[in-house]
Coordinates of C-alpha atoms and ligand atoms in Angstrom, one line a residue:
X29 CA 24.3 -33.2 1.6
X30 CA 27.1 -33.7 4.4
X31 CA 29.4 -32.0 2.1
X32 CA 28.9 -28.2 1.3
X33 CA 30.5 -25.6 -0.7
X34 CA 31.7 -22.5 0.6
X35 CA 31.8 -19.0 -1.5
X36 CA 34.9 -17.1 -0.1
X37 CA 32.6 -14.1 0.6
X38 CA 30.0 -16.1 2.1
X39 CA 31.0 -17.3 5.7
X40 CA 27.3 -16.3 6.9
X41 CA 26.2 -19.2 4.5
X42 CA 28.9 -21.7 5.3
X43 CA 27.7 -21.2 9.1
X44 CA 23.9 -21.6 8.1
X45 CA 24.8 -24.9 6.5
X46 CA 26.7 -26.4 9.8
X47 CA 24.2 -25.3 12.5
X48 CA 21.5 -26.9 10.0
X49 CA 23.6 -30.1 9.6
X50 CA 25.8 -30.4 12.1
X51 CA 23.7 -32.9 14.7
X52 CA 22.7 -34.7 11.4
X53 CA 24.0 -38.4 11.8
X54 CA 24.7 -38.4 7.9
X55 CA 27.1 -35.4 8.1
X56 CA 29.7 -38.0 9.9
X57 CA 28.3 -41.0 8.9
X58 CA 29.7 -40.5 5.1
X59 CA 33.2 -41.1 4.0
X60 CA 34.6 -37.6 3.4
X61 CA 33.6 -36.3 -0.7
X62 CA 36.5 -34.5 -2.2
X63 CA 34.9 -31.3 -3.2
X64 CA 36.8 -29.5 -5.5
X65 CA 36.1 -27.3 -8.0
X66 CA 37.2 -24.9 -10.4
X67 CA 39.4 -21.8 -9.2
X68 CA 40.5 -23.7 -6.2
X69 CA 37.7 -22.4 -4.1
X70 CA 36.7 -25.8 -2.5
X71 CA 38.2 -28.3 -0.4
X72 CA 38.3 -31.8 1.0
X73 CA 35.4 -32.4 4.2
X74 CA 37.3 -34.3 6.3
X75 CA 34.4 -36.0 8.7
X76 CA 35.7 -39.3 10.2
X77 CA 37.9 -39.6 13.5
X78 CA 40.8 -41.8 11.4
X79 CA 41.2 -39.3 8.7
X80 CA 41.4 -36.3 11.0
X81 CA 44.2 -38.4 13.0
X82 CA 46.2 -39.3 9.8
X83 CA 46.2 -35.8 9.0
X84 CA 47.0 -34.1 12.2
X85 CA 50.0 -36.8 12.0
X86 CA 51.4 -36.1 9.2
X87 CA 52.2 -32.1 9.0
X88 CA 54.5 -32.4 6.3
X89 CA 51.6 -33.6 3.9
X90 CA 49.3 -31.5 5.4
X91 CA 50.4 -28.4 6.2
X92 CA 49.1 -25.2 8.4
X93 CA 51.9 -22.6 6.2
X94 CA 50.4 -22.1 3.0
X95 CA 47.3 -20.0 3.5
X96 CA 46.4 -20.4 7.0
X97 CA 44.9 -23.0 9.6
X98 CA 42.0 -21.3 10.6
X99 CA 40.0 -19.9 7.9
X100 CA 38.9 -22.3 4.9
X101 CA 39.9 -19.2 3.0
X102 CA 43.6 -18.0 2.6
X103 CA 44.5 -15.3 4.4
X104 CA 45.0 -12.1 2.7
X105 CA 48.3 -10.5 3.3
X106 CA 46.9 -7.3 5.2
X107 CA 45.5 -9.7 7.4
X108 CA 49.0 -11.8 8.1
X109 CA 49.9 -8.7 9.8
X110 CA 47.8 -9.6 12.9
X111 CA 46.7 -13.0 12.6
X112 CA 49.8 -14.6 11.1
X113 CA 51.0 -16.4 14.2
X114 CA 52.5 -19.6 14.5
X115 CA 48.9 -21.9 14.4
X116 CA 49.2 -20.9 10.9
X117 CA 53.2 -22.1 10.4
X118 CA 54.8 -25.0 9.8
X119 CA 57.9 -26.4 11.7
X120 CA 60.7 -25.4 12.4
X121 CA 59.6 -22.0 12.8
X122 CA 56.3 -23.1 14.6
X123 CA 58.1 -24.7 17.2
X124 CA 60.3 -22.0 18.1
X125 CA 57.8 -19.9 18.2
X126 CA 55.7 -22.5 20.5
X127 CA 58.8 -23.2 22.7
X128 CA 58.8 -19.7 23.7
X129 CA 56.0 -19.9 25.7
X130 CA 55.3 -23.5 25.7
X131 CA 56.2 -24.3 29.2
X132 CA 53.9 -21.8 30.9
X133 CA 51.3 -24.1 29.7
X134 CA 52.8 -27.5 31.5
X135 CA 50.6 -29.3 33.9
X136 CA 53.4 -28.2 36.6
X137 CA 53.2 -24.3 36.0
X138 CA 49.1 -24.9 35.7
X139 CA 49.3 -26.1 39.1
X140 CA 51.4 -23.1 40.2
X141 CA 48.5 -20.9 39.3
X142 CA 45.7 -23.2 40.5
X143 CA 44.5 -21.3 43.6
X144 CA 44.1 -18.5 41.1
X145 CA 41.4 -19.8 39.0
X146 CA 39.9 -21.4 42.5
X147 CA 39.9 -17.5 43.5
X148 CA 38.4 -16.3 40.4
X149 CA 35.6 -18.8 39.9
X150 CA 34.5 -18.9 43.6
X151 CA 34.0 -15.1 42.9
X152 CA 32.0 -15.8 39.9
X153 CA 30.1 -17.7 41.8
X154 CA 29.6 -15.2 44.8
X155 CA 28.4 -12.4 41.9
X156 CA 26.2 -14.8 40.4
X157 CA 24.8 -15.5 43.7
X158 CA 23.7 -11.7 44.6
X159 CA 21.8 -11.7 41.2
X160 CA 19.3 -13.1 43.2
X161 CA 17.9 -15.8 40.8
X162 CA 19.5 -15.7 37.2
X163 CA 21.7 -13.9 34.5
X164 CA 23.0 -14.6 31.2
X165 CA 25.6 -17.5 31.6
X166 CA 27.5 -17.0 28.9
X167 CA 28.8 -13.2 29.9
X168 CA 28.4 -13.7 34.0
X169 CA 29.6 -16.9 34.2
X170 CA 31.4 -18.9 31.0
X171 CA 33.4 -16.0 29.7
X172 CA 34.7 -14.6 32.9
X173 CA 36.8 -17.4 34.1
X174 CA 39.1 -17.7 30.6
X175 CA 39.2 -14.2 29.9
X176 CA 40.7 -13.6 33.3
X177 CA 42.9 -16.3 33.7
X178 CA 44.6 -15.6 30.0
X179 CA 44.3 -11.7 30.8
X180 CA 46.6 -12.3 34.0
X181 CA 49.0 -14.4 32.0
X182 CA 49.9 -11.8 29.6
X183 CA 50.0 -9.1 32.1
X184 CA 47.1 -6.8 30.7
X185 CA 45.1 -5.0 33.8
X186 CA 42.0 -5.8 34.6
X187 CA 40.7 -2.3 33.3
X188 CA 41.6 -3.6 29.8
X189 CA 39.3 -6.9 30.1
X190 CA 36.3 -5.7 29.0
X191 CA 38.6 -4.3 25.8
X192 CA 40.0 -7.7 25.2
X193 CA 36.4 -9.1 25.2
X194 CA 34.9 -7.1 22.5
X195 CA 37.7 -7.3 20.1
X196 CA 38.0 -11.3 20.7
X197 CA 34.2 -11.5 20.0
X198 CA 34.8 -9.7 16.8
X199 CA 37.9 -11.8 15.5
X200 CA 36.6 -14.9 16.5
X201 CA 32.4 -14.0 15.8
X202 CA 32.7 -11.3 13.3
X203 CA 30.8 -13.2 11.1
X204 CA 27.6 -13.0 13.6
X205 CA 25.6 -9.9 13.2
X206 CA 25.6 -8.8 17.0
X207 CA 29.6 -8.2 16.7
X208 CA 29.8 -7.2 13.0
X209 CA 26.5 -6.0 11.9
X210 CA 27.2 -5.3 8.3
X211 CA 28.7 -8.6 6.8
X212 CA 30.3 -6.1 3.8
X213 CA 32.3 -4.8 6.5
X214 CA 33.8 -7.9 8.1
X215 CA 37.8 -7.6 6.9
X216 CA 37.6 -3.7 7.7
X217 CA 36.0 -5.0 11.6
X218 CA 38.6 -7.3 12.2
X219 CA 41.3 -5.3 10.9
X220 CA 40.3 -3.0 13.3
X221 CA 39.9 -5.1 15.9
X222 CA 43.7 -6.7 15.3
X223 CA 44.7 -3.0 14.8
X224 CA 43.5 -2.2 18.4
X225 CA 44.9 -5.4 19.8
X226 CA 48.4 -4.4 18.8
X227 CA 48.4 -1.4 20.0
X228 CA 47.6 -2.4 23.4
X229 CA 50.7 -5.2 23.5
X230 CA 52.7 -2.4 22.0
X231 CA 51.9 -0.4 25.5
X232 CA 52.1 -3.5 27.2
X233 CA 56.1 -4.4 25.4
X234 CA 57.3 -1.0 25.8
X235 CA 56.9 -1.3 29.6
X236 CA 58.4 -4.8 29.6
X237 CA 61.4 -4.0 27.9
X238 CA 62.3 -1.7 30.5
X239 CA 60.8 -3.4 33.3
X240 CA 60.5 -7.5 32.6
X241 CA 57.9 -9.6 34.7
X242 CA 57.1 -12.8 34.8
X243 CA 54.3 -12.7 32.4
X244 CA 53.7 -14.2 29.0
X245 CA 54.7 -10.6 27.5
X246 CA 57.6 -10.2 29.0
X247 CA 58.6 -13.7 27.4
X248 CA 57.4 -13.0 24.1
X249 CA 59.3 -9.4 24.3
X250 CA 62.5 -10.7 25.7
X251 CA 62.7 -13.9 23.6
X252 CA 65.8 -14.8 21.6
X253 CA 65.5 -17.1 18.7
X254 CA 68.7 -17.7 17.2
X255 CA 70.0 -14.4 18.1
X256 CA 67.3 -12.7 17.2
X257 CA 63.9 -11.1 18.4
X258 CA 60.4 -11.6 17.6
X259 CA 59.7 -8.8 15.0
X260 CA 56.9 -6.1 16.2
X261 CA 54.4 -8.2 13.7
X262 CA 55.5 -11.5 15.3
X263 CA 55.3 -10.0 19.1
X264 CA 51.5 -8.7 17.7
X265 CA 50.0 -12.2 16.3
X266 CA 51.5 -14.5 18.6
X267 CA 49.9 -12.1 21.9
X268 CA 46.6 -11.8 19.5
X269 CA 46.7 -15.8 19.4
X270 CA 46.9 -16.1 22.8
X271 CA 44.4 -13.6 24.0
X272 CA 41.7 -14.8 21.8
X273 CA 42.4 -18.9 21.7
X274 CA 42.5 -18.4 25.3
X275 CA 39.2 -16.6 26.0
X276 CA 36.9 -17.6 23.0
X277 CA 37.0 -21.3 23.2
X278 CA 37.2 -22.2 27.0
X279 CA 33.8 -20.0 27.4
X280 CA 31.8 -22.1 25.0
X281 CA 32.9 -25.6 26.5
X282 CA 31.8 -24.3 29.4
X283 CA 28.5 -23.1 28.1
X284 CA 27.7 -25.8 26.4
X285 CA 28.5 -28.1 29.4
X286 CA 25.8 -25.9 31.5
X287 CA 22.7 -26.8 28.9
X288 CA 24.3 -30.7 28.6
X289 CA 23.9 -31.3 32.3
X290 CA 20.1 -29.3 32.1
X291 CA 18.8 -31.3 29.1
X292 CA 20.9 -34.6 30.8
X293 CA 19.6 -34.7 34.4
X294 CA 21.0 -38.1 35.0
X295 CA 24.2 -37.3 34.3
X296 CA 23.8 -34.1 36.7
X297 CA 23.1 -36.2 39.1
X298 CA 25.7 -38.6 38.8
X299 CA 28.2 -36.0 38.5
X300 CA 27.1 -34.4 42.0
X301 CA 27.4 -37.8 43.5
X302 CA 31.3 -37.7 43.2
X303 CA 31.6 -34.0 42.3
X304 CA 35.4 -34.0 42.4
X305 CA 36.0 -37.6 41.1
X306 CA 34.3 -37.5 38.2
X307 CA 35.0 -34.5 36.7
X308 CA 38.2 -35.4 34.9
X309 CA 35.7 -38.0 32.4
X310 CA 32.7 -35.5 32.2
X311 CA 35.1 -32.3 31.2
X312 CA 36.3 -34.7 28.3
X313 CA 32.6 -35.3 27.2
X314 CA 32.0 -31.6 27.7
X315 CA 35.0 -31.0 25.7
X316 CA 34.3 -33.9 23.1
X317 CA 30.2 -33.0 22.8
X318 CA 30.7 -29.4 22.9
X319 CA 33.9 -28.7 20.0
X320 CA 34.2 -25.6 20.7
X321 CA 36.8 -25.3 17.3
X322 CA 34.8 -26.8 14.4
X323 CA 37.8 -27.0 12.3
X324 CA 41.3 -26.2 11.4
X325 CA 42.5 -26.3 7.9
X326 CA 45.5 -27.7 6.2
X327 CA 46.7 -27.4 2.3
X328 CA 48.3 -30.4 1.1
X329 CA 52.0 -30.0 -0.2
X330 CA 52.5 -33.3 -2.4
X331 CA 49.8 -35.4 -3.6
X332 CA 48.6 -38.1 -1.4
X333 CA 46.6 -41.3 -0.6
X334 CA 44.7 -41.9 2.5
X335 CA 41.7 -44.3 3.1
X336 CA 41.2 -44.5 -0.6
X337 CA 40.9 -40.6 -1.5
X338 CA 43.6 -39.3 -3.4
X339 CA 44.5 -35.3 -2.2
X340 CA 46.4 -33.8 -4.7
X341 CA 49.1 -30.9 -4.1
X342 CA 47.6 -27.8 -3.7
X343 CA 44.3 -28.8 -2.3
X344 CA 42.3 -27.7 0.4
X345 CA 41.7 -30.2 3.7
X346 CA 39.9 -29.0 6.0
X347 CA 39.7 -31.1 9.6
X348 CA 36.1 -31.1 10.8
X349 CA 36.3 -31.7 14.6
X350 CA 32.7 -31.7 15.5
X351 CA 32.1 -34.4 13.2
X352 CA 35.3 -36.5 14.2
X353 CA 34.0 -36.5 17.8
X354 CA 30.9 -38.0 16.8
X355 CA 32.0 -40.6 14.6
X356 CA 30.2 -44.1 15.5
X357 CA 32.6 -46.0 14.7
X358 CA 34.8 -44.9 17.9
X359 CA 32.4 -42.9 20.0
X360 CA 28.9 -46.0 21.2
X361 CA 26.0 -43.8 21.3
X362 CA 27.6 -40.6 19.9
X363 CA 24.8 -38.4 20.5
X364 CA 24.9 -39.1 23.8
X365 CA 26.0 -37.3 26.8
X366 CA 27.8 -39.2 28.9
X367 CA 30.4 -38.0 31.6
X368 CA 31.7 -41.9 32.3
X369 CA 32.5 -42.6 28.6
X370 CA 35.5 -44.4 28.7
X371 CA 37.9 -43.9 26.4
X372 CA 37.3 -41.0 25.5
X373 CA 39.6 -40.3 22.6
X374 CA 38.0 -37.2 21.5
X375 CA 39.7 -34.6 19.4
X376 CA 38.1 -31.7 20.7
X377 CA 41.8 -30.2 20.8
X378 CA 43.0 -30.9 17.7
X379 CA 44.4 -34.3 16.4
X380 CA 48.0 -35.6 17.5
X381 CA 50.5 -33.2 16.4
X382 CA 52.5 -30.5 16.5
X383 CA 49.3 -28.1 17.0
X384 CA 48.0 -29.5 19.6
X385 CA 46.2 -27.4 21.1
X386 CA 48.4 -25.4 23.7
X387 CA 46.2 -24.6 26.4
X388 CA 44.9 -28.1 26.5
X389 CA 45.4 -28.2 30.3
X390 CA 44.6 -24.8 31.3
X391 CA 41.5 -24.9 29.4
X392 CA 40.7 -28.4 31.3
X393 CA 41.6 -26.6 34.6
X394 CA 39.2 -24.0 34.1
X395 CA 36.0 -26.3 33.1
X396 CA 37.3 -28.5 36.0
X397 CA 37.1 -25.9 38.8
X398 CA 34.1 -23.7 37.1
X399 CA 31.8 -26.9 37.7
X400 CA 33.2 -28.0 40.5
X401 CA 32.1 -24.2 42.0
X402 CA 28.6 -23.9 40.5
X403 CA 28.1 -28.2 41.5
X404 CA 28.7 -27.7 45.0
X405 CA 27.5 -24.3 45.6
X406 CA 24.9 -24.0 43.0
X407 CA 23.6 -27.3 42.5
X408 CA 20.1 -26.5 41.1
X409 CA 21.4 -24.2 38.2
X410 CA 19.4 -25.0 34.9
X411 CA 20.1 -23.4 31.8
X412 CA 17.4 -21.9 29.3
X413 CA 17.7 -22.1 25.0
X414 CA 21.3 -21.3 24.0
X415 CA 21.5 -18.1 21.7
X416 CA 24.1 -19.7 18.9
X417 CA 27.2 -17.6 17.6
X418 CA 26.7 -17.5 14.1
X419 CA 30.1 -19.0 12.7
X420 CA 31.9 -21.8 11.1
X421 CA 34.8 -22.5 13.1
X422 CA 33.6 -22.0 16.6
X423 CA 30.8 -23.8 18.0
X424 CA 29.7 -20.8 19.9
X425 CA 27.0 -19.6 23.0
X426 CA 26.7 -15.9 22.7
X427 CA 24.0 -16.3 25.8
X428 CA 22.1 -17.6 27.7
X429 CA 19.7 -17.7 30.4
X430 CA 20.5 -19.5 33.6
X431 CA 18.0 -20.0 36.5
X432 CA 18.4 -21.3 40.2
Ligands
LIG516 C1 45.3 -24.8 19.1 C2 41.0 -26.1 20.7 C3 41.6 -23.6 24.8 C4 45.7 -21.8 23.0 C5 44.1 -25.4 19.2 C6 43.5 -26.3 18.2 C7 42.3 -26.6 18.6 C8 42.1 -26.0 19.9 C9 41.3 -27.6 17.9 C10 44.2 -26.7 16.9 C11 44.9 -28.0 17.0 C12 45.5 -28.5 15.7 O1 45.5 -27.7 14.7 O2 45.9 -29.6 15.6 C13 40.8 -25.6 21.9 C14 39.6 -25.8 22.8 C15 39.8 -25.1 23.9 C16 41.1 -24.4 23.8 C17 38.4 -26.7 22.4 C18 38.9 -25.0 25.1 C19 38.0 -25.9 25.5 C20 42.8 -22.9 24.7 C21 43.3 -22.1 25.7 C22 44.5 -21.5 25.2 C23 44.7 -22.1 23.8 C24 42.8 -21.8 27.1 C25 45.4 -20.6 25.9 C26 46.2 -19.7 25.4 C27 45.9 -22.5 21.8 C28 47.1 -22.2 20.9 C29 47.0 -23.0 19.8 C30 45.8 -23.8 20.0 C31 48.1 -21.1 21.1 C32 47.9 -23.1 18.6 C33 49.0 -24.1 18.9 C34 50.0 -24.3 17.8 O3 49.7 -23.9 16.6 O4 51.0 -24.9 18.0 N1 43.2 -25.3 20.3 N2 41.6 -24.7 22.6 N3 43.6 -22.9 23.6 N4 45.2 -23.5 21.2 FE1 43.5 -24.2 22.0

């Protein structure tokens, strides 16, 4: 039973299955089962580390264009309006798009901003401090960092963050009953949701036309692709894409991270030793353990061969990342939490290719210099029973209680 079926209109089963299965060694353990069926509703579990690094390899085979990358289901046209951004394109035009802002995300500009995020999580820290004794991590802590940061890189005001939070949660949780509560009403809520989004970069673009900054806006508004501008639907996705990949996933490593180092004491302890010089292997296990993106899809455009399967044109793939990053065969002990594990060739961020995740370093920033803040001012921070997000494709903490 490591292979499971999904019914388009069910995403509130497909996520029952994972959280049931999910730590179950025989969900990775098994090569991947081809599970198609009639109508084209099913797809290919792809479970092992190789396969998922063949794929990610080879974009031209599998591709993110035809249907989407992020939802095992095509996406509808009426949604393409707001979510149809370039994680769900093919090259060239994905990498135009991705050049646009691609170099805000470097290493070098990440270091530009550093003493930003050093600002913003030592305040974290300060307002978790005057609750006295505890809060819900997830909303205090986890979610403020990224949601900031990616907030000041777009150039939306503070005023607007709580705004961006709530319409993330929906697009990325809708399918968990505390953000959408009727699960009939899913499309219409996230519809909404991207409705409300692009009117906000619509304020946001109008200002920068006039007036250009040096945020991420102002590049998205100003940029020229062979002569030509991003169309008000491209400007819309692409900043939707960046808000949400930027503030729904960071959160959850970072949540998940807080209850690894509660339930793994040792490796608290070993991390507080050398707080500064050891972070770099335990935000890889953090990222590697925690997976915040379960999966990315591809649809395969000529039929193909790979470690004896045979994928035929048209099919379904879909790149399970949680199981890749525990596979056996490349992970010793891969249940086990362990911030020295070297190498540590997770894919936590997407296999090798042109997808690669984009905020790769930013997000690794962020973990980096929220535990190295709660480590060395709040060393004796335990975290209670993680409430789940009820999803498929992210690996979610909605909240949970931390102590100290
Ligand atoms: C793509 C994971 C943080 C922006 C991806 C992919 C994964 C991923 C798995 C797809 C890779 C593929 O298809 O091969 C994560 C995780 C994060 C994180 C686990 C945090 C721990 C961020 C942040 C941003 C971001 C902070 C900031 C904006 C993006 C974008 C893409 C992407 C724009 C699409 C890239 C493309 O299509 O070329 N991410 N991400 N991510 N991520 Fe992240």
């Amino acid at each position: 039973d490591h292979a499971f079926w999904l019914r388009p209109a069910d995403e509130r089963e497909h996520a029952f299955r994972l959280l049931r299965d999910l730590d179950k060694p025989a969900f990775f353990a098994e090569p991947d089962v081809p599970y198609i069926a009639e109508k084209g509703l099913g797809y290919h579990a792809l479970v092992r580390h190789a396969d998922i690094l063949e794929a990610s390899r080879n974009p031209e085979i599998f591709a993110s264009g035809l249907g989407g990358a992020t939802s095992i289901i095509d996406m509808p046209a009426e949604f393409a309006e707001y979510f149809g951004s370039m994680i769900s394109m093919d090259d060239p035009r994905h990498a135009r798009l991705r050049r646009i802002v691609s170099r805000a995300f470097t290493p070098k500009m990440i270091k530009q901003f550093e003493s930003d995020v050093d600002v913003a999580a030592s305040q974290i820290v300060d307002e978790l401090l005057e609750t006295g004794s505890g809060c819900d991590f997830v909303t205090e802590v986890a979610a403020r960092l990224p949601l900031k940061i990616i907030c000041d890189m777009m150039g939306i005001p503070e005023s607007d963050y709580g705004f961006v939070f709530d319409r993330s949660n929906i697009i990325l949780g809708g399918s968990d009953p505390e953000y959408v509560s009727d699960v009939e009403s899913i499309g219409t809520a996230l519809l909404t949701a991207g409705m409300e989004l692009q009117e906000l970069v619509q304020r946001l673009a109008a200002d920068r036309v006039e007036n250009p900054t040096n945020d991420l806006t102002s590049s998205l508004v100003n940029a020229n692709i062979d002569g030509e501008r991003l169309t008000a639907q491209e400007l819309g996705s692409f900043f939707i894409l960046l808000v949400v990949a930027g503030n729904e996933t960071t959160r959850n490593a970072i949540s998940y991270g807080m209850r690894l180092l509660t339930l793994n004491p040792d490796q608290k302890r070993s991390w507080l030793e050398d707080i500064d010089g050891r972070a770099p292997g335990a935000v890889e296990e953090i990222v590697r353990m925690a997976s915040p993106v379960n999966y990315m899809r591809r649809k395969v455009t000529r039929d193909h061969e790979m470690n004896g399967n045979l994928y035929r044109q048209g099919e379904k793939v879909v790149l399970y990342y949680w199981s890749a990053n525990r596979d056996e065969s490349i992970f010793d002990d891969s249940l086990r939490f362990d911030i020295a594990r070297n190498p540590n060739p997770h894919v936590g961020f997407g296999g090798p290719g042109p997808h690669f995740c984009l905020g790769a370093h930013l997000a690794r920033r962020e973990i980096t210099v929220m535990f190295r803040e709660l480590l060395r001012r709040v060393p004796q921070i335990e975290a209670g029973e993680p409430e789940r997000l009820f999803s498929s494709f992210i690996n979610g903490t909605k909240h949970m209680e931390c102590t100290f």
